[in-house]
Every structure is written in structure tokens, then in C-alpha cells.
């Protein structure tokens, strides 16, 4: 492990010392000894009331005050390369910072013609004028006072460093009267059929870089259904900056052929293409006989997601050695033509805070035919955020579409029920969704509708859902081989169903982790994943039983997954895997 990481600043000694503090706080008095690189970590006997669980423990629930699983001890020894648990300690905006930037106030929406509470004035043009003014000023905060403001159009934040801030979600409401089909047009699926892509894309508050957003809208109106990610509608809006020499997953530093086009602080894409034998997809699935025997060629929706594109900032350049702000998510191998590339201009440093977005209440549409009463979506965004926001009566709540290193904090989905309360897709990576709530629906679900939950799909990786209260929904994978994602410290009434076309391939790639999950109704449905997800970890989940949606593993043979403290509730220590990794 390199001991000079620029932004990273992490050494093995520091990791182990940090782990000592985390474990001590989590389990009352347990300590872990810090060791020099290359030496073993010695764990002293646990404190009273704390037990170190053996690997594969299936102990039932009890009054135990806390147990440290063997997996946690292993992770501390090799946090960036653990075979089952991904390192997500840097997920979220500004590498997971607890304090988000505070931009100076530059304007108020009333200065541009917005009027509260009269019920007839469309305030969307005034809000968008205020946002544009802040963008022209180089960034800043646009304030919305207490009250209810009608919007007959969508709100678009397309300039970096612009924050739209209400007085709090209990005080400021944007009341949206129209949907995205009315505002932009019907949006078909690039994979065919009569599906509406508003079922998984677009928001009535839409954060996306201006040029990229206009190109998306133009393509939709032309019925040229686009790719939605970092390299344009046809995935050709990029050029090579340099090729990359082989490196291992978990490395912070790579060697490049030519670093002359790279600068500290710059955002680049790591691009990995697949080869004819689909060894990249096999690697994302953990490798071994199961993924090698899997038939990939007919999984056309999945293969359309490749190349894998991972946005990351450059932390330091020294000769041909380039240090990144996060460790490599995968191996870098010559057969995948690895390179650092450009991308469409990103949206960065922007956010939405302190408001409620309420759509006009209409019945939920039949499955996959949503009209687009959608909430807040971040697209081609990096280091952006949503904080203290509720969406109500929406088809789809909060979306991450080709968004990376973003934070959704203190968000709630409420009202008549939604299709996807949260969706994370089209290669979204390193995001943090914390302190989130999915409320119970206020009206019965109409026939023909579906409820998913916290969704992840489309090669999305290293995303975290932490401290959640899900009063309905499920842990949804829509296939598309998402990998290395974490769900931790969540209470869920598991009454939703996952989705996903067969052409999208496996439900899970490798290194999915479910850690301290409280399933209030005892239904399985992608909660306990040791029998489904390769190289996964299921730790501290209470007993669950199968119901009508029963899945079979996508890969044959030994999945090399791990199960510890199954049948317990809130026993595992540390209780929140993300916070413990941050503590490292």
C-alpha cells in the first residue's frame, strides 16, 4: 500500500489505529491493536457483554449487547481489497464530508417574479431565472422563502456551484402541476417496447450540466432515445487523455503513459472496455468457475452498459504516477484497454436544500408507463447533493443517473405511493444516501402498478444506503450487474418486488454487503443475499423467509459469500458499516 496518497492520506498504520477507535466506540470497550504494515493485528479479548462472532455464525436473536463479526476484523486488515466487503469510506460528495459547502446567497426567487400562496402564478420561470442569474455570477445560493409556490414547469440546475435553498421542507413547498410527458414529451426506451423511460429517468427538479441536459431533451423530442451518461447520447463524446498501465483493485495510484494532460483536481473517466470473452464482466462478478461458465452474449442490455466508466478526481501527479481521490474499483488489465478520458462537462458543487416538492396528486400509472411526476434527479453530476428534501405524490422519488460522488441526506418519499422511491442507475458510483425515509403510501396501490424500493442497476458500484427507515419497498436490484454496493443500518417493511429484464443479466456482481438490516415483516426478497450474490456479505440480518418472488442464483457453484450473525437484530458491532469505514 502506498503511504502517500495526496487527498487520501491513509496508511495501514492510520487505518488500524482508526479502526481501534471505531471498534472501541461501537462495542463499548473492545480495542484493536494498531500494527505496522505487514504485521498481524492482535485483537484482545472482548469487553463484558461483547462477543466476537465466529465466521459463518448463525446465532439467533438474544439480549446480547454487541458482537464483532470475524468479517470486520478481516476488513480492518485489508480494507481496500477485502474479497466480500467493498471500501466505501469515501463515498458521497466531497469524499463523504459531513458538512456540505455553504454558498453565499446571491438572489431570492421573489426578486425574479415568484409569488407565494396565490395558487395561480407559475413560479417555475422565476425560479429558473434566479438559478440562471446565480450561474452567471459564478455560483451561489438561490433562496426560496417559506410558503407554497406553484410550478407549471420543471426546475433545472445546470450551472456548477449553484444551490437552491428553501426555508426547510416543513416550510417551503414547490407544488408541481404537470409531468415530464407534458413538459418534454413521451420518452420511449432505447431497448424497445412501449415502456416509458420517465419510469426511471428525469425529475421535476433536475440537476444536470446545461449542455448535456439540452442534448437529452432534444434527443427525446426527436424520438432518438439516448444513452444518458458521461459520454453523450451516442457514447462518443470523449477522447483519450492517456492509457493506464496494469494495476490492482484497491490501488490509489496508477502509472500512465503520458501525464501531460492531467492536473490535480481535474475530473477524468477511467474507461474499461470488455474483451470477447467478457472477462471484465467476470471480474465484476468475482471471477472463478461460476462467472466463467455464465453465458453473457445474449445479455444485450447488460453489454450495452460496457465500457465501464468511473469518474474520479486526480489528487496528485508526479511524473507518470497519478494518485486518485478514491482507490481503484476494479483491477486494471491490458485486455480491457484501460485509459483515462475526457467526458461531457460535469455539474459539480450544486445542490437542493430545505424544501418539499409536491406533485399534483394523480393515480399511480401502470407499471413502466409512468408519465413523469418525478422528484429530484442528479445526472452527470459529481460532488453534488440533496439535503432536507421531501417529495410527495411522485411516480419516482430521488434519482442518480450517471451521477457519482453525490450525497442525498435527510430525504423522504411520501404520499400516494411511487414506482421507484430511489433509483441509482446508468453507471452511478460512490454515492451516499443517508438518513432516508420511505413512508407508507396514503392510498391503496392501483391494480397493475409496482413498488420497488432502493434501486441499483447498470454497473453502478460503491454506492451506500445508510440509516434508512423504509416503511414499504424492498432492496431492489434491476439486474445489470451492480457490484460493490452497501446497505447498512436500515429498517425495512419488505413489501416490494425487484425488477429487471433477463437481457440485463445478473442481479448482483461481487462484493455486495447487507449489514445490520432489520426486516420488520420477516420477508426475504433480496435481504439475505448469501445464496444469490457472489462474494457477498450478509451480516446482522434477522430471520427472514421466502415469499412469492423467489430468485435462484445467476452463477453456479460456490458463490464464496459470507453469512454472519444471521437471526439477530442490532447485535452486530460496528452497527453501521459506512460510519465505521469513515472512522478508519
Coordinates of C-alpha atoms in Angstrom, one line a residue:
X1 CA 0.0 0.0 0.0
X2 CA 1.4 3.4 -0.9
X3 CA 1.7 5.6 2.2
X4 CA 1.5 8.9 0.3
X5 CA -1.9 9.4 -1.2
X6 CA -2.4 13.1 -1.6
X7 CA -6.1 13.6 -0.7
X8 CA -6.2 10.1 0.6
X9 CA -3.6 10.5 3.3
X10 CA -4.2 7.0 4.5
X11 CA -1.6 4.4 5.7
X12 CA -2.1 1.0 7.1
X13 CA -1.0 2.2 10.5
X14 CA -3.5 5.0 10.4
X15 CA -6.3 2.7 9.3
X16 CA -5.6 0.2 12.1
X17 CA -5.3 3.0 14.6
X18 CA -8.6 4.4 13.4
X19 CA -10.2 1.0 13.5
X20 CA -9.2 0.8 17.1
X21 CA -11.2 3.9 18.0
X22 CA -14.2 2.8 15.9
X23 CA -14.4 -0.6 17.4
X24 CA -13.9 0.7 20.9
X25 CA -16.8 3.2 20.5
X26 CA -19.0 0.6 18.8
X27 CA -18.7 -2.2 21.3
X28 CA -18.2 -0.3 24.5
X29 CA -14.6 -1.2 25.3
X30 CA -13.2 -3.5 22.7
X31 CA -9.9 -2.4 21.2
X32 CA -7.9 -3.4 18.2
X33 CA -4.1 -3.1 18.2
X34 CA -2.6 -1.0 15.5
X35 CA 0.2 -2.6 13.7
X36 CA 3.0 -1.6 11.4
X37 CA 2.5 -2.5 7.7
X38 CA 2.9 -6.2 7.1
X39 CA 2.3 -7.3 10.8
X40 CA -0.7 -9.1 12.2
X41 CA -3.4 -7.2 14.0
X42 CA -3.9 -8.6 17.5
X43 CA -7.5 -8.3 19.0
X44 CA -7.6 -8.6 22.8
X45 CA -10.4 -10.4 24.5
X46 CA -13.7 -8.5 24.1
X47 CA -15.2 -6.4 26.9
X48 CA -18.0 -7.7 29.0
X49 CA -21.2 -8.0 27.0
X50 CA -19.3 -8.1 23.7
X51 CA -18.6 -11.3 21.8
X52 CA -16.6 -11.8 18.6
X53 CA -18.7 -13.9 16.3
X54 CA -17.1 -16.9 14.6
X55 CA -17.1 -16.9 10.8
X56 CA -20.4 -18.1 9.5
X57 CA -22.2 -17.6 12.7
X58 CA -26.0 -18.2 12.6
X59 CA -26.8 -17.5 16.2
X60 CA -30.4 -16.5 17.0
X61 CA -31.5 -13.2 18.4
X62 CA -30.8 -12.6 22.1
X63 CA -30.2 -9.9 24.6
X64 CA -26.5 -9.7 23.7
X65 CA -25.3 -6.2 23.7
X66 CA -22.9 -6.4 20.8
X67 CA -20.8 -8.8 18.7
X68 CA -17.9 -8.1 16.4
X69 CA -18.1 -10.4 13.4
X70 CA -14.9 -12.0 12.0
X71 CA -15.6 -10.2 8.7
X72 CA -15.0 -6.8 10.4
X73 CA -11.6 -8.0 11.8
X74 CA -10.6 -9.2 8.4
X75 CA -11.7 -6.0 6.7
X76 CA -9.6 -3.9 9.0
X77 CA -6.6 -5.9 7.9
X78 CA -7.2 -5.3 4.2
X79 CA -9.8 -2.6 3.7
X80 CA -9.2 -1.8 0.1
X81 CA -9.0 -5.4 -1.1
X82 CA -11.4 -7.4 1.0
X83 CA -13.0 -10.2 -1.1
X84 CA -16.5 -9.6 0.2
X85 CA -16.8 -6.1 1.6
X86 CA -16.1 -3.0 -0.5
X87 CA -14.3 0.0 0.8
X88 CA -16.9 2.8 0.7
X89 CA -15.4 5.1 3.3
X90 CA -15.0 7.9 0.6
X91 CA -18.5 7.6 -0.9
X92 CA -20.5 10.8 -1.0
X93 CA -20.0 14.4 -2.0
X94 CA -16.5 15.8 -1.2
X95 CA -15.3 12.3 -0.3
X96 CA -18.1 11.8 2.2
X97 CA -17.8 15.1 4.1
X98 CA -20.2 15.5 7.0
X99 CA -20.5 19.3 6.2
X100 CA -21.6 20.3 2.8
X101 CA -20.5 23.6 1.3
X102 CA -22.4 26.7 2.1
X103 CA -22.6 29.1 -0.8
X104 CA -23.2 32.8 -0.3
X105 CA -26.7 34.0 -1.1
X106 CA -26.8 35.8 -4.4
X107 CA -30.5 36.1 -5.1
X108 CA -34.1 35.3 -3.9
X109 CA -36.7 33.9 -6.3
X110 CA -39.0 36.8 -5.4
X111 CA -36.5 39.2 -7.0
X112 CA -37.3 37.4 -10.3
X113 CA -41.1 37.4 -10.0
X114 CA -42.1 34.4 -7.9
X115 CA -45.2 34.9 -5.8
X116 CA -46.2 32.5 -3.0
X117 CA -49.6 31.2 -2.0
X118 CA -51.8 32.8 -4.6
X119 CA -52.2 29.4 -6.3
X120 CA -52.3 30.8 -9.9
X121 CA -48.9 32.2 -10.6
X122 CA -46.5 29.8 -12.3
X123 CA -43.2 30.4 -10.4
X124 CA -41.1 28.0 -12.4
X125 CA -39.8 30.7 -14.9
X126 CA -38.9 33.0 -12.0
X127 CA -37.0 30.2 -10.2
X128 CA -35.2 29.2 -13.3
X129 CA -34.3 32.9 -13.9
X130 CA -32.9 33.1 -10.4
X131 CA -30.9 29.9 -10.9
X132 CA -29.5 31.3 -14.3
X133 CA -28.5 34.5 -12.6
X134 CA -26.6 32.6 -9.9
X135 CA -24.9 30.6 -12.6
X136 CA -23.8 33.8 -14.5
X137 CA -22.5 35.1 -11.2
X138 CA -20.2 32.1 -10.9
X139 CA -22.3 30.3 -8.4
X140 CA -24.1 31.0 -5.1
X141 CA -27.3 30.2 -3.3
X142 CA -30.8 31.0 -4.6
X143 CA -33.2 31.3 -1.6
X144 CA -36.9 30.4 -1.5
X145 CA -38.8 31.8 1.4
X146 CA -41.5 30.0 3.4
X147 CA -44.7 29.4 1.6
X148 CA -46.1 27.3 -1.3
X149 CA -45.0 28.2 -4.8
X150 CA -46.8 26.7 -7.9
X151 CA -44.6 25.5 -10.7
X152 CA -46.1 24.5 -14.0
X153 CA -42.7 23.7 -15.5
X154 CA -39.6 21.8 -14.3
X155 CA -36.7 23.4 -12.4
X156 CA -33.3 22.9 -14.0
X157 CA -30.0 23.5 -12.2
X158 CA -27.4 23.4 -15.0
X159 CA -24.6 25.6 -13.6
X160 CA -22.0 24.4 -11.1
X161 CA -21.8 25.8 -7.6
X162 CA -25.4 26.8 -7.6
X163 CA -27.6 25.8 -4.6
X164 CA -31.4 26.1 -4.5
X165 CA -32.3 26.5 -0.8
X166 CA -35.7 26.7 0.8
X167 CA -36.6 27.5 4.4
X168 CA -36.9 23.9 5.3
X169 CA -39.0 21.0 4.0
X170 CA -41.7 21.8 6.5
X171 CA -41.9 25.4 5.5
X172 CA -41.1 25.8 1.7
X173 CA -43.2 23.8 -0.9
X174 CA -43.0 23.7 -4.6
X175 CA -46.3 22.5 -6.0
X176 CA -45.8 20.9 -9.4
X177 CA -48.9 20.8 -11.6
X178 CA -47.6 19.0 -14.7
X179 CA -45.5 15.9 -15.6
X180 CA -42.5 15.4 -17.8
X181 CA -44.5 13.8 -20.6
X182 CA -46.5 17.1 -20.8
X183 CA -43.4 19.3 -20.4
X184 CA -40.9 17.5 -22.7
X185 CA -42.8 14.7 -24.5
X186 CA -43.1 11.0 -24.5
X187 CA -39.9 9.2 -23.7
X188 CA -39.6 5.7 -25.1
X189 CA -37.0 3.1 -24.2
X190 CA -33.8 2.6 -26.3
X191 CA -34.3 -1.1 -25.7
X192 CA -37.7 -1.2 -27.5
X193 CA -41.3 -1.9 -26.4
X194 CA -43.9 0.5 -25.2
X195 CA -42.2 1.4 -21.9
X196 CA -41.9 5.0 -20.7
X197 CA -38.4 6.0 -19.8
X198 CA -39.9 8.5 -17.4
X199 CA -40.4 5.4 -15.3
X200 CA -36.7 5.6 -14.4
X201 CA -35.3 9.0 -15.7
X202 CA -35.8 12.7 -15.3
X203 CA -37.0 14.9 -12.5
X204 CA -39.2 17.9 -11.9
X205 CA -36.1 19.2 -10.2
X206 CA -33.3 18.1 -12.5
X207 CA -29.7 18.7 -11.8
X208 CA -27.6 18.2 -15.0
X209 CA -25.0 20.3 -16.8
X210 CA -26.7 22.7 -19.2
X211 CA -25.3 21.4 -22.5
X212 CA -25.9 17.7 -21.5
X213 CA -29.5 18.5 -20.4
X214 CA -30.3 20.3 -23.7
X215 CA -28.9 17.4 -25.7
X216 CA -31.0 14.9 -23.8
X217 CA -34.2 17.0 -24.2
X218 CA -33.5 17.4 -27.9
X219 CA -33.0 13.7 -28.4
X220 CA -36.2 12.8 -26.5
X221 CA -38.2 15.2 -28.6
X222 CA -36.6 13.8 -31.8
X223 CA -37.5 10.3 -30.5
X224 CA -33.8 9.3 -30.8
X225 CA -33.8 7.6 -27.4
X226 CA -30.3 8.5 -25.9
X227 CA -27.8 7.0 -23.7
X228 CA -27.8 9.1 -20.6
X229 CA -24.3 9.0 -19.2
X230 CA -21.0 10.8 -19.2
X231 CA -20.1 10.4 -22.9
X232 CA -23.1 11.7 -24.6
X233 CA -26.3 10.4 -26.3
X234 CA -24.3 8.0 -28.5
X235 CA -21.4 7.4 -26.1
X236 CA -18.9 9.0 -28.4
X237 CA -18.3 12.4 -26.7
X238 CA -14.9 11.6 -25.2
X239 CA -11.2 11.5 -26.1
X240 CA -8.3 9.7 -24.6
X241 CA -6.0 11.6 -22.2
X242 CA -3.7 8.7 -21.6
X243 CA -3.5 5.0 -21.4
X244 CA -3.0 3.3 -18.0
X245 CA -0.6 0.5 -17.0
X246 CA -1.9 -2.6 -15.1
X247 CA -2.9 -2.0 -11.5
X248 CA -4.8 -3.9 -8.8
X249 CA -8.2 -3.1 -7.4
X250 CA -7.8 -1.0 -4.2
X251 CA -4.7 0.9 -5.5
X252 CA -4.8 4.7 -5.0
X253 CA -2.0 5.4 -7.6
X254 CA -1.7 4.3 -11.2
X255 CA 1.1 4.7 -13.8
X256 CA 0.1 6.3 -17.1
X257 CA 1.8 6.5 -20.4
X258 CA 1.7 10.3 -20.5
X259 CA 0.6 12.6 -17.7
X260 CA 1.0 15.9 -19.5
X261 CA -2.8 16.3 -19.9
X262 CA -3.6 15.6 -16.2
X263 CA -3.9 18.2 -13.4
X264 CA -4.6 17.8 -9.7
X265 CA -8.3 18.5 -9.1
X266 CA -9.4 17.6 -12.6
X267 CA -12.2 15.1 -13.1
X268 CA -11.4 12.2 -15.5
X269 CA -13.1 9.0 -16.5
X270 CA -11.4 5.7 -16.0
X271 CA -12.6 3.7 -19.0
X272 CA -12.5 -0.1 -19.1
X273 CA -13.8 -1.9 -22.2
X274 CA -14.6 -5.6 -22.2
X275 CA -13.0 -8.3 -24.3
X276 CA -14.6 -11.0 -26.4
X277 CA -14.5 -13.5 -23.5
X278 CA -16.3 -11.0 -21.2
X279 CA -13.5 -11.2 -18.7
X280 CA -14.3 -7.7 -17.4
X281 CA -17.9 -8.8 -16.5
X282 CA -16.5 -12.0 -14.9
X283 CA -14.1 -9.8 -12.8
X284 CA -17.0 -7.6 -11.7
X285 CA -18.8 -10.9 -10.6
X286 CA -15.8 -12.0 -8.5
X287 CA -14.2 -14.4 -11.0
X288 CA -14.0 -18.1 -10.7
X289 CA -15.9 -21.0 -12.3
X290 CA -19.4 -19.6 -11.8
X291 CA -18.9 -16.3 -13.8
X292 CA -16.7 -18.1 -16.3
X293 CA -19.5 -20.6 -17.1
X294 CA -22.1 -17.9 -17.3
X295 CA -23.4 -17.1 -20.8
X296 CA -23.0 -13.4 -21.4
X297 CA -23.5 -13.0 -25.1
X298 CA -27.3 -12.8 -25.1
X299 CA -27.4 -10.3 -22.2
X300 CA -27.6 -7.4 -24.7
X301 CA -29.0 -4.8 -22.3
X302 CA -26.1 -5.6 -19.9
X303 CA -23.4 -5.5 -22.5
X304 CA -24.8 -2.1 -23.7
X305 CA -23.6 -0.7 -20.4
X306 CA -20.0 -1.5 -21.2
X307 CA -17.5 0.1 -21.3
X308 CA -17.4 0.7 -17.5
X309 CA -16.9 4.5 -16.9
X310 CA -15.8 5.6 -13.5
X311 CA -15.4 9.3 -12.8
X312 CA -12.7 10.3 -10.3
X313 CA -10.7 13.4 -9.5
X314 CA -6.9 13.5 -9.9
X315 CA -5.3 14.1 -6.5
X316 CA -1.7 14.3 -7.4
X317 CA 0.6 13.9 -10.4
X318 CA 4.3 13.0 -10.0
X319 CA 5.9 12.1 -13.3
X320 CA 3.9 9.3 -14.7
X321 CA 2.5 8.4 -11.3
X322 CA -1.1 9.6 -10.8
X323 CA -2.8 9.5 -7.4
X324 CA -6.6 9.4 -7.4
X325 CA -9.0 10.6 -4.7
X326 CA -10.5 7.1 -4.3
X327 CA -9.0 3.7 -4.7
X328 CA -9.5 1.8 -7.9
X329 CA -12.9 0.0 -8.0
X330 CA -11.6 -2.9 -10.2
X331 CA -8.3 -4.3 -11.5
X332 CA -6.9 -2.5 -14.5
X333 CA -5.8 -5.1 -17.1
X334 CA -4.3 -4.6 -20.6
X335 CA -7.1 -6.7 -22.2
X336 CA -9.6 -4.1 -21.2
X337 CA -7.9 -1.2 -23.0
X338 CA -7.7 0.9 -19.8
X339 CA -7.4 4.6 -20.3
X340 CA -8.2 8.0 -18.7
X341 CA -10.5 10.0 -20.9
X342 CA -12.5 13.2 -21.1
X343 CA -16.3 13.4 -20.8
X344 CA -19.1 15.8 -21.1
X345 CA -18.7 18.9 -18.8
X346 CA -19.8 17.9 -15.3
X347 CA -22.1 19.6 -12.9
X348 CA -20.2 20.0 -9.7
X349 CA -20.8 21.7 -6.3
X350 CA -24.5 22.2 -6.8
X351 CA -27.4 21.2 -4.5
X352 CA -31.0 21.4 -3.5
X353 CA -31.8 22.0 0.2
X354 CA -34.7 22.6 2.6
X355 CA -37.9 22.2 0.6
X356 CA -40.8 19.9 -0.3
X357 CA -41.6 19.1 -3.9
X358 CA -45.3 18.1 -4.1
X359 CA -46.7 16.8 -7.4
X360 CA -50.4 17.2 -8.1
X361 CA -52.0 14.0 -6.7
X362 CA -52.9 11.6 -9.5
X363 CA -53.3 7.8 -9.5
X364 CA -50.1 5.9 -9.9
X365 CA -49.6 4.8 -13.5
X366 CA -49.5 1.1 -14.6
X367 CA -46.1 -0.5 -14.4
X368 CA -43.5 1.1 -16.8
X369 CA -45.9 3.6 -18.1
X370 CA -45.1 6.5 -15.8
X371 CA -45.9 10.0 -17.1
X372 CA -43.1 11.6 -15.1
X373 CA -44.4 13.1 -11.9
X374 CA -40.8 12.6 -10.7
X375 CA -38.9 14.2 -7.9
X376 CA -35.2 15.2 -7.8
X377 CA -32.7 13.7 -10.2
X378 CA -28.9 14.2 -10.4
X379 CA -27.4 13.4 -13.8
X380 CA -23.8 13.7 -14.9
X381 CA -23.2 15.3 -11.6
X382 CA -20.2 15.0 -9.3
X383 CA -19.8 16.3 -5.7
X384 CA -23.4 17.5 -5.7
X385 CA -26.1 16.9 -3.1
X386 CA -29.7 17.0 -1.9
X387 CA -30.3 17.8 1.8
X388 CA -33.5 18.1 3.8
X389 CA -35.9 17.5 1.0
X390 CA -39.3 15.6 0.8
X391 CA -41.0 14.6 -2.4
X392 CA -44.7 13.8 -2.3
X393 CA -47.2 12.1 -4.7
X394 CA -44.4 11.3 -7.2
X395 CA -44.0 8.5 -9.7
X396 CA -40.3 8.2 -8.9
X397 CA -38.6 9.9 -6.0
X398 CA -34.9 10.6 -6.0
X399 CA -32.7 9.6 -8.9
X400 CA -29.0 9.1 -9.6
X401 CA -28.4 8.7 -13.3
X402 CA -24.8 8.6 -14.3
X403 CA -24.1 10.5 -11.1
X404 CA -21.1 9.9 -8.9
X405 CA -19.7 11.1 -5.6
X406 CA -23.1 12.7 -4.6
X407 CA -24.9 12.8 -1.3
X408 CA -28.6 12.5 -0.6
X409 CA -29.1 13.4 3.1
X410 CA -32.3 13.7 5.1
X411 CA -34.7 12.9 2.2
X412 CA -38.2 11.5 2.3
X413 CA -40.6 10.0 -0.2
X414 CA -44.2 10.4 0.9
X415 CA -47.7 10.4 -0.5
X416 CA -49.8 8.2 -2.7
X417 CA -47.1 5.7 -3.5
X418 CA -44.3 5.6 -6.1
X419 CA -42.7 3.2 -8.6
X420 CA -39.1 3.8 -7.6
X421 CA -38.7 5.7 -4.4
X422 CA -35.0 5.8 -5.0
X423 CA -33.2 4.8 -8.2
X424 CA -29.5 4.5 -8.9
X425 CA -28.6 3.6 -12.5
X426 CA -26.7 4.1 -15.7
X427 CA -23.2 3.7 -14.1
X428 CA -23.6 5.7 -10.9
X429 CA -20.8 5.3 -8.5
X430 CA -19.6 6.3 -5.0
X431 CA -22.8 7.9 -3.9
X432 CA -24.2 8.2 -0.3
X433 CA -27.9 8.1 0.6
X434 CA -28.2 8.5 4.3
X435 CA -31.0 9.3 6.8
X436 CA -33.6 8.5 4.3
X437 CA -37.3 7.6 4.7
X438 CA -39.8 5.9 2.5
X439 CA -43.2 6.5 4.1
X440 CA -46.2 4.2 3.8
X441 CA -48.5 5.1 0.9
X442 CA -51.5 7.2 1.7
X443 CA -53.8 5.4 -0.7
X444 CA -54.0 1.8 -1.8
X445 CA -51.9 0.8 -4.8
X446 CA -53.9 0.7 -8.1
X447 CA -54.1 -2.6 -10.0
X448 CA -51.2 -3.1 -12.4
X449 CA -48.7 -0.9 -10.6
X450 CA -45.4 -2.0 -8.9
X451 CA -43.4 -0.8 -6.0
X452 CA -39.7 -1.3 -5.9
X453 CA -37.6 0.5 -3.3
X454 CA -34.0 1.5 -3.1
X455 CA -32.9 0.5 -6.6
X456 CA -29.4 -0.1 -8.0
X457 CA -28.6 -1.3 -11.5
X458 CA -26.5 -0.8 -14.7
X459 CA -22.9 -1.5 -13.4
X460 CA -23.4 1.0 -10.6
X461 CA -20.8 0.5 -7.9
X462 CA -19.6 1.6 -4.4
X463 CA -22.9 3.3 -3.5
X464 CA -24.1 3.3 0.1
X465 CA -27.6 3.4 1.7
X466 CA -27.2 4.2 5.4
X467 CA -29.6 4.8 8.3
X468 CA -32.8 4.2 6.4
X469 CA -36.5 3.9 7.5
X470 CA -38.3 2.0 4.8
X471 CA -42.0 1.6 5.7
X472 CA -42.5 0.0 2.3
X473 CA -40.5 -1.2 -0.6
X474 CA -37.5 -3.5 -1.0
X475 CA -33.8 -3.7 -1.7
X476 CA -34.2 -3.6 -5.4
X477 CA -31.7 -4.7 -8.0
X478 CA -32.9 -4.3 -11.6
X479 CA -30.1 -6.6 -12.7
X480 CA -27.4 -5.0 -15.0
X481 CA -24.7 -6.4 -12.7
X482 CA -24.4 -3.7 -10.0
X483 CA -21.5 -4.6 -7.7
X484 CA -19.7 -3.5 -4.5
X485 CA -22.7 -1.6 -3.0
X486 CA -23.5 -1.4 0.7
X487 CA -26.8 -1.2 2.6
X488 CA -26.4 -0.7 6.3
X489 CA -28.4 0.2 9.4
X490 CA -31.8 0.1 7.7
X491 CA -35.2 -0.9 9.0
X492 CA -37.5 -2.1 6.2
X493 CA -41.0 -3.4 5.9
X494 CA -40.2 -5.6 2.9
X495 CA -43.3 -5.5 0.8
X496 CA -41.9 -4.5 -2.6
X497 CA -40.6 -6.5 -5.6
X498 CA -37.4 -6.2 -7.5
X499 CA -37.5 -5.8 -11.3
X500 CA -35.1 -6.3 -14.2
X501 CA -35.2 -7.7 -17.7
X502 CA -33.5 -11.1 -18.4
X503 CA -31.4 -9.4 -21.0
X504 CA -29.9 -7.2 -18.3
X505 CA -28.0 -10.2 -16.8
X506 CA -27.3 -11.0 -13.2
X507 CA -29.0 -9.4 -10.2
X508 CA -25.6 -8.9 -8.4
X509 CA -22.0 -8.6 -9.1
X510 CA -19.4 -9.2 -6.4
X511 CA -19.0 -7.6 -3.0
X512 CA -22.5 -6.6 -2.1
X513 CA -22.9 -6.1 1.6
X514 CA -26.0 -6.0 3.7
X515 CA -25.0 -5.0 7.3
X516 CA -27.4 -4.6 10.3
X517 CA -30.7 -4.9 8.5
X518 CA -34.0 -5.0 10.4
X519 CA -36.8 -6.7 8.4
X520 CA -40.0 -5.9 10.2
X521 CA -42.2 -8.3 8.3
X522 CA -39.7 -11.2 8.0
X523 CA -39.9 -11.5 4.2
X524 CA -36.7 -12.4 2.4
X525 CA -36.8 -10.8 -1.0
X526 CA -33.1 -9.7 -1.5
X527 CA -32.5 -9.1 2.2
X528 CA -30.4 -12.2 2.9
X529 CA -28.2 -12.5 -0.1
X530 CA -25.6 -15.1 0.7
X531 CA -27.4 -17.6 -1.6
X532 CA -27.7 -15.1 -4.5
X533 CA -24.8 -12.6 -4.6
X534 CA -21.3 -13.8 -5.4
X535 CA -18.6 -12.8 -2.9
X536 CA -21.1 -11.0 -0.8
X537 CA -21.5 -10.4 2.9
X538 CA -24.8 -10.6 4.9
X539 CA -24.2 -9.6 8.5
X540 CA -26.7 -8.9 11.2
X541 CA -30.0 -9.6 9.5
X542 CA -32.9 -11.0 11.5
X543 CA -34.5 -14.2 10.3
X544 CA -36.4 -14.0 7.0
X545 CA -38.5 -16.4 5.0
X546 CA -39.1 -16.6 1.2
X547 CA -42.4 -15.4 -0.3
X548 CA -43.8 -15.4 -3.8
X549 CA -40.8 -13.8 -5.6
X550 CA -38.1 -16.5 -5.1
X551 CA -34.9 -16.0 -7.0
X552 CA -32.2 -18.5 -8.0
X553 CA -28.5 -17.7 -8.2
X554 CA -27.3 -16.5 -11.5
X555 CA -24.0 -18.2 -11.1
X556 CA -23.4 -21.9 -10.4
X557 CA -21.1 -23.5 -7.8
X558 CA -19.7 -21.9 -4.6
X559 CA -20.6 -18.2 -4.5
X560 CA -17.9 -17.6 -1.9
X561 CA -20.4 -15.5 0.1
X562 CA -20.3 -14.9 3.8
X563 CA -23.1 -15.0 6.4
X564 CA -22.6 -13.9 10.0
X565 CA -24.9 -13.0 12.9
X566 CA -27.9 -14.2 10.9
X567 CA -31.1 -14.2 13.0
X568 CA -30.0 -11.2 15.2
X569 CA -31.3 -7.7 15.4
X570 CA -29.0 -4.8 16.2
X571 CA -26.3 -7.1 17.6
X572 CA -23.5 -6.5 15.1
X573 CA -20.8 -4.1 16.0
X574 CA -20.0 -1.8 14.5
X575 CA -23.7 -1.3 13.7
X576 CA -23.2 1.0 10.7
X577 CA -20.6 -0.3 8.3
X578 CA -20.3 3.0 6.4
X579 CA -19.7 5.1 9.5
X580 CA -17.1 2.6 10.8
X581 CA -15.3 2.8 7.5
X582 CA -15.3 6.6 7.7
X583 CA -13.8 6.2 11.2
X584 CA -10.9 4.3 9.7

